[in-house]
Amino acid sequence: MSEEVKVENVEVQEAGVDVVKEEKKRRDDFKRDKKQQGERRERRREESEFDKLLVCVRRVTKVVKGGRTMRFSAVVVVGDRKGTVGIGTGKAKEVPSAIDKATLQAKNNMKKINVINGTIPHDVVGKYGTSTVLMLPAKEGSGVIAGGSARAVLELAGIKDIVTKIHGSTNKINCVKATLRALMSLRTKEEVALARGKSVDEL
């Protein structure tokens, strides 16, 4: 009789341990799910902060020993329209994958641009390869006067009034990079005065 009671007690204890383990596992799963939901929500919030524009998609063919391999190249511009912009390029066997790669690269290469009252502080020239982009500040209401590839960078950077002209090659990748290079070379009066060790009034 006593042996039967001991066996029942052991079974009850084991059952209790199993219940505790299941409850602990359920709580851990719940915490992990909540954490993943928070990360997804944070990722969506970060993605919503930036606008994305697809500049171009090209088909790239590589000739190899066994024949030809065809892939796609994409150029994407990402910006918040508040003075931050980035560009990225990506290659993949499918167009959506190439766009995703380019978008990720653009978000990792975000640059801060000096924008004053919706335009640039001074004239500037950007060069990349054989492409040259001339940019001139414009008065309010002029709008963005630029070609398609340069317009994408300027609009996502938050510039509302500007006049641009592309000289040389009109290759879209080169024009986008020349535009970003020109915007990165912009300097405000305060930055110039600090570099020269003078006040803004002395310039």
PDB file of C-alpha atoms in Angstrom, residues 97-189:
ATOM      1  CA  SER A  97      15.960  41.344 -55.439  1.00  0.00           C
ATOM      2  CA  ALA A  98      18.087  43.942 -57.227  1.00  0.00           C
ATOM      3  CA  ILE A  99      15.823  46.747 -55.986  1.00  0.00           C
ATOM      4  CA  ASP A 100      15.982  45.422 -52.414  1.00  0.00           C
ATOM      5  CA  LYS A 101      19.779  45.291 -52.520  1.00  0.00           C
ATOM      6  CA  ALA A 102      19.975  48.833 -53.906  1.00  0.00           C
ATOM      7  CA  THR A 103      17.551  50.134 -51.261  1.00  0.00           C
ATOM      8  CA  LEU A 104      19.562  48.569 -48.447  1.00  0.00           C
ATOM      9  CA  GLN A 105      22.788  50.058 -49.784  1.00  0.00           C
ATOM     10  CA  ALA A 106      21.166  53.479 -50.126  1.00  0.00           C
ATOM     11  CA  LYS A 107      19.945  53.410 -46.503  1.00  0.00           C
ATOM     12  CA  ASN A 108      23.438  52.478 -45.333  1.00  0.00           C
ATOM     13  CA  ASN A 109      24.976  55.394 -47.282  1.00  0.00           C
ATOM     14  CA  MET A 110      22.734  58.261 -46.178  1.00  0.00           C
ATOM     15  CA  LYS A 111      24.321  61.730 -46.399  1.00  0.00           C
ATOM     16  CA  LYS A 112      23.336  65.008 -44.749  1.00  0.00           C
ATOM     17  CA  ILE A 113      22.837  67.890 -47.191  1.00  0.00           C
ATOM     18  CA  ASN A 114      22.862  71.631 -46.449  1.00  0.00           C
ATOM     19  CA  VAL A 115      19.463  72.970 -47.546  1.00  0.00           C
ATOM     20  CA  ILE A 116      18.536  76.599 -46.795  1.00  0.00           C
ATOM     21  CA  ASN A 117      14.935  77.772 -47.315  1.00  0.00           C
ATOM     22  CA  GLY A 118      14.278  75.000 -49.823  1.00  0.00           C
ATOM     23  CA  THR A 119      17.283  75.733 -52.048  1.00  0.00           C
ATOM     24  CA  ILE A 120      21.073  75.397 -52.011  1.00  0.00           C
ATOM     25  CA  PRO A 121      23.317  78.056 -50.405  1.00  0.00           C
ATOM     26  CA  HIS A 122      25.525  78.700 -53.471  1.00  0.00           C
ATOM     27  CA  ASP A 123      26.413  77.601 -57.014  1.00  0.00           C
ATOM     28  CA  VAL A 124      28.085  74.235 -57.243  1.00  0.00           C
ATOM     29  CA  VAL A 125      29.378  71.820 -59.878  1.00  0.00           C
ATOM     30  CA  GLY A 126      29.478  68.062 -59.393  1.00  0.00           C
ATOM     31  CA  LYS A 127      31.502  65.673 -61.544  1.00  0.00           C
ATOM     32  CA  TYR A 128      31.505  61.914 -61.830  1.00  0.00           C
ATOM     33  CA  GLY A 129      33.132  60.172 -64.760  1.00  0.00           C
ATOM     34  CA  THR A 130      32.246  62.161 -67.881  1.00  0.00           C
ATOM     35  CA  SER A 131      29.050  63.600 -66.364  1.00  0.00           C
ATOM     36  CA  THR A 132      28.986  67.155 -65.008  1.00  0.00           C
ATOM     37  CA  VAL A 133      26.033  68.668 -63.164  1.00  0.00           C
ATOM     38  CA  LEU A 134      25.764  72.429 -62.661  1.00  0.00           C
ATOM     39  CA  MET A 135      23.454  73.595 -59.867  1.00  0.00           C
ATOM     40  CA  LEU A 136      22.240  77.134 -59.246  1.00  0.00           C
ATOM     41  CA  PRO A 137      20.109  78.363 -56.331  1.00  0.00           C
ATOM     42  CA  ALA A 138      16.665  79.648 -57.333  1.00  0.00           C
ATOM     43  CA  LYS A 139      14.126  81.932 -55.702  1.00  0.00           C
ATOM     44  CA  GLU A 140      11.013  80.580 -54.040  1.00  0.00           C
ATOM     45  CA  GLY A 141       8.404  79.284 -56.451  1.00  0.00           C
ATOM     46  CA  SER A 142      10.831  78.309 -59.205  1.00  0.00           C
ATOM     47  CA  GLY A 143      10.474  74.593 -58.561  1.00  0.00           C
ATOM     48  CA  VAL A 144      12.950  71.834 -59.344  1.00  0.00           C
ATOM     49  CA  ILE A 145      14.283  72.375 -62.853  1.00  0.00           C
ATOM     50  CA  ALA A 146      16.273  69.213 -63.470  1.00  0.00           C
ATOM     51  CA  GLY A 147      16.444  66.036 -65.491  1.00  0.00           C
ATOM     52  CA  GLY A 148      14.880  62.791 -64.321  1.00  0.00           C
ATOM     53  CA  SER A 149      17.922  61.227 -62.660  1.00  0.00           C
ATOM     54  CA  ALA A 150      19.064  64.434 -60.936  1.00  0.00           C
ATOM     55  CA  ARG A 151      15.489  65.341 -59.979  1.00  0.00           C
ATOM     56  CA  ALA A 152      15.101  62.162 -57.916  1.00  0.00           C
ATOM     57  CA  VAL A 153      18.087  63.057 -55.722  1.00  0.00           C
ATOM     58  CA  LEU A 154      17.101  66.722 -55.353  1.00  0.00           C
ATOM     59  CA  GLU A 155      13.474  66.041 -54.436  1.00  0.00           C
ATOM     60  CA  LEU A 156      14.284  63.374 -51.856  1.00  0.00           C
ATOM     61  CA  ALA A 157      16.929  65.679 -50.360  1.00  0.00           C
ATOM     62  CA  GLY A 158      14.193  68.221 -49.660  1.00  0.00           C
ATOM     63  CA  ILE A 159      15.221  70.838 -52.247  1.00  0.00           C
ATOM     64  CA  LYS A 160      12.191  72.654 -53.670  1.00  0.00           C
ATOM     65  CA  ASP A 161      13.720  75.441 -55.787  1.00  0.00           C
ATOM     66  CA  ILE A 162      16.808  74.885 -57.944  1.00  0.00           C
ATOM     67  CA  VAL A 163      18.074  75.145 -61.516  1.00  0.00           C
ATOM     68  CA  THR A 164      20.359  72.411 -62.866  1.00  0.00           C
ATOM     69  CA  LYS A 165      22.029  71.559 -66.140  1.00  0.00           C
ATOM     70  CA  ILE A 166      23.738  68.290 -67.085  1.00  0.00           C
ATOM     71  CA  HIS A 167      26.800  68.458 -69.330  1.00  0.00           C
ATOM     72  CA  GLY A 168      28.639  65.559 -70.906  1.00  0.00           C
ATOM     73  CA  SER A 169      27.337  62.037 -70.458  1.00  0.00           C
ATOM     74  CA  THR A 170      23.680  61.611 -69.495  1.00  0.00           C
ATOM     75  CA  ASN A 171      24.208  58.130 -68.084  1.00  0.00           C
ATOM     76  CA  LYS A 172      21.731  57.890 -65.209  1.00  0.00           C
ATOM     77  CA  ILE A 173      24.092  56.270 -62.724  1.00  0.00           C
ATOM     78  CA  ASN A 174      26.793  58.868 -63.384  1.00  0.00           C
ATOM     79  CA  CYS A 175      24.305  61.734 -63.191  1.00  0.00           C
ATOM     80  CA  VAL A 176      22.913  60.524 -59.865  1.00  0.00           C
ATOM     81  CA  LYS A 177      26.387  60.174 -58.365  1.00  0.00           C
ATOM     82  CA  ALA A 178      27.499  63.558 -59.754  1.00  0.00           C
ATOM     83  CA  THR A 179      24.404  65.188 -58.257  1.00  0.00           C
ATOM     84  CA  LEU A 180      25.051  63.678 -54.822  1.00  0.00           C
ATOM     85  CA  ARG A 181      28.724  64.639 -54.997  1.00  0.00           C
ATOM     86  CA  ALA A 182      27.745  68.250 -55.741  1.00  0.00           C
ATOM     87  CA  LEU A 183      25.254  68.350 -52.871  1.00  0.00           C
ATOM     88  CA  MET A 184      27.841  66.959 -50.455  1.00  0.00           C
ATOM     89  CA  SER A 185      30.256  69.773 -51.361  1.00  0.00           C
ATOM     90  CA  LEU A 186      27.791  72.492 -50.301  1.00  0.00           C
ATOM     91  CA  ARG A 187      28.937  74.703 -47.403  1.00  0.00           C
ATOM     92  CA  THR A 188      26.979  77.221 -45.339  1.00  0.00           C
ATOM     93  CA  LYS A 189      28.312  80.631 -44.284  1.00  0.00           C
TER      94      LYS A 189
END
